[in-house]
Amino acid sequence: MSGPIAECWTSIVRFHDPRPAGIVEVARTYEREGWDGAVFADSQSIAPDVFVMLTAIAMSTDRLRFTTGVTVPLTRQPAVVASAAAAIQEVSGGRMQLALGRGDTALAYLGLSPTRLATFEKFATQVKRYLAGETLPLPEVAPVMEGAVHGFEDLAVGNGPDGSSLIWMDRAEPRVPVEIAATGPKALEMAGRVGDRVALMVGADPERVAWAIERVRAGARDAGRDPDSLGFTAFTSVAVTDGGDGRRERELVVPFVAVGSRFRVMDRKVRGFASDRDRKVLEGMLDTYDISQHAQGGQGRGGLDEDYISAYTIVGEPAYCLERLQRLADLGVDRFVLSHSTPDQPEHEEMRARLVHEVLPTMQGREPAGGVHFGEIASARSESA
């Protein structure tokens, strides 16, 4: 057997039924199935509190790693985010990771748009510094929210702290890694300046993924960081077919294509690498996304067409799916967050079973049970060349 291709994570997406007990049971199932980790949404209006749920998952599993997907500025102060992540790191024995982003549904349900990039970079930088055990100057971290009073003039205290830090944090625990979710060129470059890892929300087209990785590495180089020190996560929709034409499987991944593609036009402009065809498709999505159906089966196609869906996703028999994933791993992706269908779809369990039994073992360097072997990946690559 060859070694693993990349880590394989998946998302706990239960917006149709977000009861905490069911979420914890899904995490247990993922651990039994062999997933490396799971992502849980930080979106207070459509999912239970992420840090409460990750604590429950940590106490109900032994091996599974987990991360937020994603924590945003404006809803939480940097020290509060870092303290919560560090606490779960101790509770879980080092399995906690933290992903940060500019914001989507968490802000939309508060009547807000995504955070400006400069504000996001400051937020992410402060979170990292807290997790590294640094003490930050008070004027730098004083809240800027409406109604905040700076200093201690209205507090009965004779002596206050000289700086802001997590004084309780156990430095013996590994530092919580910070991942930055990014899509557009400026956000990707910022992720290279700040993140330990970057989550690429650009689909499965190798040309687009290669472009995104280079933007991140350019940002790292400009900041004097080693670009080879960064990890890359690709959020990728993978639907394994049973030998048919894949038409139904492509329909099942449409909600994830819509979510990821919308990030490319969040401010109503197409950002970053896009062909003329892609630009036309993305512009057609500007007024079609239904946020009340976020990552659910009811999310419609909008302006998505068959060619765009086929390029953005990976749909096919196991050998084809593995070859496409291997191609992205060769570009530098060392972690995939794989989605296949939403839980409110009747085929959801069948689709997950195909992924778990026919793709996951090979991705992790394990012998597949009736699935595809490494030699078949090379064969599929040769046939598709």
Coordinates of C-alpha atoms in Angstrom, one line a residue:
M1 CA 0.0 0.0 0.0
S2 CA 1.1 3.6 -0.7
G3 CA 0.7 6.2 2.0
P4 CA -2.2 8.5 2.5
I5 CA -3.2 11.0 -0.1
A6 CA -4.6 13.6 2.3
E7 CA -6.6 14.0 5.4
C8 CA -10.3 13.6 4.9
W9 CA -12.8 15.7 6.9
T10 CA -16.5 16.2 6.4
S11 CA -19.1 18.7 7.7
I12 CA -21.9 18.2 10.2
V13 CA -24.7 19.8 8.2
R14 CA -28.0 19.5 10.0
F15 CA -29.8 22.8 9.4
H16 CA -33.0 20.9 8.7
D17 CA -32.8 19.3 12.2
P18 CA -30.3 21.1 14.4
R19 CA -31.1 19.4 17.7
P20 CA -27.8 19.0 19.8
A21 CA -28.3 15.3 20.5
G22 CA -28.5 14.4 16.8
I23 CA -25.4 16.5 16.1
V24 CA -23.4 14.6 18.7
E25 CA -24.6 11.3 17.3
V26 CA -23.5 12.3 13.8
A27 CA -20.0 13.1 15.2
R28 CA -19.8 9.6 16.8
T29 CA -20.8 8.1 13.5
Y30 CA -18.1 10.0 11.7
E31 CA -15.5 8.7 14.2
R32 CA -16.7 5.1 13.7
E33 CA -16.5 5.5 9.9
G34 CA -12.9 6.7 10.1
W35 CA -13.1 10.4 9.2
D36 CA -10.1 12.4 10.3
G37 CA -12.2 15.4 11.4
A38 CA -15.5 17.3 11.2
V39 CA -16.5 20.9 10.6
F40 CA -19.4 22.4 12.5
A41 CA -21.0 25.8 11.6
D42 CA -20.6 28.9 13.7
S43 CA -24.0 30.5 12.8
Q44 CA -26.0 31.3 15.8
S45 CA -29.4 31.6 14.1
I46 CA -29.4 28.3 12.2
A47 CA -27.3 26.1 14.4
P48 CA -26.6 25.7 18.1
D49 CA -23.6 27.5 19.6
V50 CA -20.5 26.1 18.0
F51 CA -18.3 26.0 21.1
V52 CA -21.0 24.3 23.1
M53 CA -21.4 21.7 20.4
L54 CA -17.7 21.1 19.9
T55 CA -17.3 20.6 23.7
A56 CA -20.1 18.0 23.6
I57 CA -18.4 16.3 20.6
A58 CA -15.0 16.4 22.4
M59 CA -16.5 14.6 25.4
S60 CA -18.4 12.1 23.3
T61 CA -15.5 11.0 21.0
D62 CA -11.9 9.8 21.4
R63 CA -10.1 10.4 18.1
L64 CA -12.1 12.7 15.9
R65 CA -10.7 16.2 15.4
F66 CA -13.0 19.2 14.8
T67 CA -13.1 22.8 13.8
T68 CA -15.5 25.8 13.5
G69 CA -16.9 26.5 10.1
V70 CA -16.3 29.4 10.3
T71 CA -16.1 31.8 13.3
V72 CA -16.5 35.5 12.3
P73 CA -15.7 38.9 13.6
L74 CA -18.6 41.1 14.9
T75 CA -20.3 38.3 16.7
R76 CA -17.4 37.5 19.0
Q77 CA -14.5 39.4 20.5
P78 CA -11.0 38.0 19.7
A79 CA -10.1 37.1 23.3
V80 CA -13.4 35.4 23.8
V81 CA -12.9 33.3 20.6
A82 CA -9.4 32.3 21.7
S83 CA -10.4 31.5 25.2
A84 CA -13.2 29.2 24.0
A85 CA -10.9 27.4 21.5
A86 CA -8.1 27.0 24.1
A87 CA -10.6 25.5 26.6
I88 CA -11.9 22.9 24.1
Q89 CA -8.2 22.2 23.2
E90 CA -7.7 21.1 26.8
V91 CA -11.0 19.2 27.2
S92 CA -10.3 17.3 23.9
G93 CA -6.7 16.5 24.5
G94 CA -5.5 18.6 21.6
R95 CA -8.1 17.9 18.9
M96 CA -9.4 21.4 18.5
Q97 CA -8.8 23.6 15.5
L98 CA -10.2 27.0 14.7
A99 CA -11.3 28.3 11.3
L100 CA -12.1 32.0 10.8
G101 CA -13.9 33.8 8.0
R102 CA -15.4 37.1 7.0
G103 CA -18.9 35.9 7.7
D104 CA -22.0 34.7 5.8
T105 CA -25.2 33.4 7.5
A106 CA -24.1 34.4 11.0
L107 CA -24.1 38.0 9.9
A108 CA -26.9 37.8 7.4
Y109 CA -29.4 36.8 10.1
L110 CA -28.3 40.0 12.0
G111 CA -28.9 42.2 9.0
L112 CA -25.1 42.5 8.3
S113 CA -22.8 42.0 5.3
P114 CA -19.4 40.2 5.5
T115 CA -16.7 41.9 7.5
R116 CA -14.3 44.2 5.7
L117 CA -11.0 42.6 5.0
A118 CA -8.9 44.9 7.1
T119 CA -11.1 44.4 10.1
F120 CA -11.0 40.6 9.6
E121 CA -7.2 40.6 9.3
K122 CA -6.9 42.5 12.6
F123 CA -9.4 40.1 14.3
A124 CA -7.6 37.0 13.0
T125 CA -4.2 38.3 14.0
Q126 CA -5.4 39.1 17.5
V127 CA -6.9 35.6 17.9
K128 CA -3.6 34.0 16.9
R129 CA -1.7 36.2 19.3
Y130 CA -3.9 35.2 22.2
L131 CA -3.6 31.5 21.4
A132 CA 0.2 31.9 21.2
G133 CA 0.1 33.2 24.8
E134 CA 1.0 36.8 24.0
T135 CA -0.1 39.8 26.1
L136 CA -1.7 42.4 23.9
P137 CA -1.7 46.2 24.7
L138 CA -5.0 47.3 26.1
P139 CA -5.4 50.2 23.7
E140 CA -5.0 47.7 20.9
V141 CA -7.8 45.4 22.0
A142 CA -10.2 47.8 23.7
P143 CA -13.7 47.1 22.2
V144 CA -14.9 49.4 19.6
M145 CA -18.5 48.4 19.8
E146 CA -21.1 51.1 20.4
G147 CA -21.5 51.8 24.1
A148 CA -18.1 50.5 25.1
V149 CA -16.2 52.6 27.7
H150 CA -12.4 52.5 27.4
G151 CA -10.3 52.4 30.6
F152 CA -11.3 51.8 34.2
E153 CA -12.9 55.1 35.1
D154 CA -16.3 53.6 35.7
L155 CA -15.0 50.5 37.5
A156 CA -14.3 50.2 41.2
V157 CA -10.7 49.0 40.9
G158 CA -7.5 50.2 42.4
N159 CA -5.2 48.4 40.0
G160 CA -6.0 47.0 36.6
P161 CA -4.2 44.6 34.2
D162 CA -1.4 46.1 32.2
G163 CA -2.4 44.1 29.1
S164 CA -4.8 41.6 27.7
S165 CA -4.0 37.8 27.7
L166 CA -5.4 34.4 28.5
I167 CA -3.7 34.1 31.8
W168 CA -5.5 30.8 32.6
M169 CA -4.3 29.0 29.4
D170 CA -2.2 25.9 29.9
R171 CA 0.9 26.5 27.7
A172 CA 1.7 22.8 27.8
E173 CA -1.2 22.0 25.4
P174 CA -0.4 22.4 21.7
R175 CA -1.4 25.7 20.4
V176 CA -4.8 25.7 18.5
P177 CA -4.1 26.0 14.8
V178 CA -5.9 28.9 13.1
E179 CA -7.3 28.4 9.6
I180 CA -8.4 31.2 7.3
A181 CA -11.3 30.6 4.9
A182 CA -10.8 32.6 1.6
T183 CA -12.0 32.8 -1.9
G184 CA -11.0 36.1 -3.6
P185 CA -7.5 37.2 -4.3
K186 CA -7.1 39.8 -1.5
A187 CA -8.6 37.4 1.1
L188 CA -6.3 34.6 -0.1
E189 CA -3.2 36.8 0.2
M190 CA -4.3 37.9 3.6
A191 CA -4.7 34.3 4.6
G192 CA -1.1 33.7 3.6
R193 CA 0.0 36.6 5.8
V194 CA -1.9 35.4 8.9
G195 CA -3.1 31.7 8.8
D196 CA -1.5 28.5 9.8
R197 CA -3.8 26.8 7.3
V198 CA -6.0 28.2 4.5
A199 CA -9.4 26.8 3.6
L200 CA -9.9 27.2 -0.2
M201 CA -13.6 27.8 -1.1
V202 CA -13.0 27.6 -4.9
G203 CA -14.3 24.2 -6.0
A204 CA -12.4 21.3 -7.6
D205 CA -11.1 22.8 -10.9
P206 CA -7.3 22.2 -10.7
E207 CA -6.5 25.4 -12.5
R208 CA -8.6 27.5 -10.1
V209 CA -7.1 25.6 -7.1
A210 CA -3.6 26.2 -8.3
W211 CA -4.3 29.9 -8.8
A212 CA -5.7 30.1 -5.2
I213 CA -2.7 28.3 -3.7
E214 CA -0.3 30.7 -5.5
R215 CA -2.2 33.7 -4.2
V216 CA -1.8 32.4 -0.7
R217 CA 1.9 31.7 -1.1
A218 CA 2.4 35.1 -2.6
G219 CA 0.8 36.7 0.5
A220 CA 3.1 34.6 2.8
R221 CA 6.2 35.6 0.9
D222 CA 5.3 39.2 1.0
A223 CA 4.9 39.0 4.8
G224 CA 8.3 37.3 5.1
R225 CA 6.7 33.9 6.0
D226 CA 7.7 30.5 4.6
P227 CA 4.9 29.6 2.2
D228 CA 5.8 25.9 2.6
S229 CA 4.8 26.1 6.3
L230 CA 1.1 26.5 5.4
G231 CA -1.5 23.8 5.1
F232 CA -4.2 23.9 2.5
T233 CA -7.8 22.6 2.9
A234 CA -10.1 22.2 -0.1
F235 CA -13.9 22.2 0.5
T236 CA -14.8 19.7 -2.2
S237 CA -18.1 18.2 -3.3
V238 CA -17.6 14.5 -4.2
A239 CA -20.5 12.3 -5.2
V240 CA -19.6 8.6 -6.0
T241 CA -21.8 7.1 -8.7
D242 CA -22.9 3.5 -9.1
G243 CA -22.1 3.3 -12.7
G244 CA -25.0 5.4 -14.1
D245 CA -24.8 8.7 -15.9
G246 CA -24.4 10.7 -12.6
R247 CA -27.2 13.0 -13.4
R248 CA -29.0 12.5 -10.0
E249 CA -25.7 12.7 -8.1
R250 CA -24.9 16.0 -9.7
E251 CA -28.2 17.4 -8.6
L252 CA -27.5 16.3 -5.0
V253 CA -24.3 18.4 -4.8
V254 CA -26.0 21.5 -6.2
P255 CA -26.6 23.1 -2.7
F256 CA -22.9 22.9 -2.0
V257 CA -22.0 24.3 -5.4
A258 CA -24.4 27.2 -4.8
V259 CA -22.9 27.9 -1.3
G260 CA -19.3 27.9 -2.6
S261 CA -19.9 29.8 -5.8
R262 CA -21.8 32.5 -3.9
F263 CA -18.7 33.3 -2.0
R264 CA -17.1 34.4 -5.3
V265 CA -19.7 37.1 -5.7
M266 CA -20.4 38.0 -2.1
D267 CA -20.0 41.8 -2.8
R268 CA -21.9 41.5 -6.1
K269 CA -18.7 41.4 -8.1
V270 CA -16.9 38.4 -9.5
R271 CA -13.6 38.1 -7.6
G272 CA -10.5 36.2 -8.7
F273 CA -9.8 33.6 -11.3
A274 CA -12.8 33.1 -13.6
S275 CA -13.3 32.2 -17.2
D276 CA -15.8 34.1 -19.4
R277 CA -18.2 31.2 -18.9
D278 CA -17.7 31.1 -15.2
R279 CA -18.2 34.8 -14.9
K280 CA -21.5 34.6 -16.8
V281 CA -22.7 31.8 -14.5
L282 CA -21.6 33.6 -11.3
E283 CA -23.3 36.9 -12.4
G284 CA -26.4 34.9 -12.9
M285 CA -26.4 33.9 -9.2
L286 CA -26.4 37.5 -7.9
D287 CA -30.1 37.5 -7.0
T288 CA -31.0 33.9 -6.9
Y289 CA -29.4 32.5 -3.7
D290 CA -32.0 31.6 -1.0
I291 CA -30.2 32.0 2.3
S292 CA -33.2 30.5 4.1
Q293 CA -32.3 27.2 2.3
H294 CA -28.6 27.5 3.1
A295 CA -26.8 24.1 2.5
Q296 CA -30.2 22.4 2.2
G297 CA -31.8 20.3 -0.5
G298 CA -34.3 23.1 -1.3
Q299 CA -31.5 25.4 -2.6
G300 CA -32.1 25.8 -6.3
R301 CA -29.7 25.9 -9.2
G302 CA -30.0 29.6 -9.8
G303 CA -27.7 30.4 -12.8
L304 CA -25.7 27.2 -12.5
D305 CA -25.3 25.1 -15.6
E306 CA -24.2 21.5 -16.2
D307 CA -20.6 22.3 -17.3
Y308 CA -20.0 24.6 -14.4
I309 CA -21.3 22.0 -11.9
S310 CA -19.1 19.3 -13.5
A311 CA -16.0 21.4 -13.2
Y312 CA -16.7 22.7 -9.7
T313 CA -17.5 19.2 -8.2
I314 CA -16.2 15.7 -8.5
V315 CA -18.9 13.3 -9.6
G316 CA -18.2 9.8 -11.0
E317 CA -17.1 6.3 -10.3
P318 CA -14.6 5.7 -7.4
A319 CA -11.5 5.6 -9.6
Y320 CA -12.4 8.9 -11.3
C321 CA -13.1 10.6 -8.0
L322 CA -9.9 9.5 -6.5
E323 CA -7.9 10.6 -9.6
R324 CA -9.4 14.1 -9.4
L325 CA -8.7 14.3 -5.6
Q326 CA -5.1 13.1 -6.2
R327 CA -4.6 15.8 -8.8
L328 CA -5.6 18.5 -6.2
A329 CA -3.4 16.8 -3.6
D330 CA -0.5 17.1 -6.0
L331 CA -1.0 20.9 -6.1
G332 CA -0.5 21.1 -2.4
V333 CA -3.9 20.3 -0.8
D334 CA -3.3 18.2 2.3
R335 CA -6.8 18.2 3.7
F336 CA -10.2 17.8 2.1
V337 CA -13.6 18.6 3.6
L338 CA -15.8 16.4 1.5
S339 CA -19.5 16.9 1.0
H340 CA -21.8 14.8 -1.1
S341 CA -25.5 15.5 -0.3
T342 CA -27.6 17.3 2.3
P343 CA -29.1 15.2 5.1
D344 CA -32.6 16.2 4.0
Q345 CA -32.2 14.3 0.7
P346 CA -33.5 10.7 0.7
E347 CA -30.2 9.4 -0.9
H348 CA -28.0 11.0 1.8
E349 CA -27.1 7.7 3.6
E350 CA -26.5 5.9 0.4
M351 CA -24.2 8.6 -0.9
R352 CA -22.2 8.7 2.4
A353 CA -21.8 4.9 2.3
R354 CA -20.3 5.1 -1.1
L355 CA -17.9 7.8 -0.1
V356 CA -16.9 6.0 3.2
H357 CA -16.4 2.6 1.7
E358 CA -15.1 3.4 -1.8
V359 CA -13.1 6.6 -1.5
L360 CA -12.2 7.3 2.2
P361 CA -9.9 4.3 2.8
T362 CA -7.7 4.9 -0.2
M363 CA -7.5 8.6 0.6
Q364 CA -6.1 7.6 4.0
G365 CA -3.8 4.9 2.8
R366 CA -5.9 2.1 4.0
E367 CA -6.9 -1.1 2.1
P368 CA -10.4 -0.4 0.7
A369 CA -13.2 -3.0 1.4
G370 CA -14.3 -3.6 -2.1
G371 CA -13.3 -0.2 -3.2
V372 CA -10.5 1.2 -5.5
H373 CA -6.8 0.5 -5.2
F374 CA -4.0 2.9 -5.8
G375 CA -3.2 1.3 -9.2
E376 CA -6.6 2.1 -10.4
I377 CA -6.1 5.8 -9.7
A378 CA -3.1 5.8 -12.1
S379 CA -5.2 4.0 -14.7
A380 CA -8.0 6.5 -14.4
R381 CA -5.5 9.4 -14.7
S382 CA -4.1 7.9 -17.8
E383 CA -7.5 7.4 -19.4
S384 CA -8.5 11.0 -18.6
A385 CA -5.3 12.6 -19.8

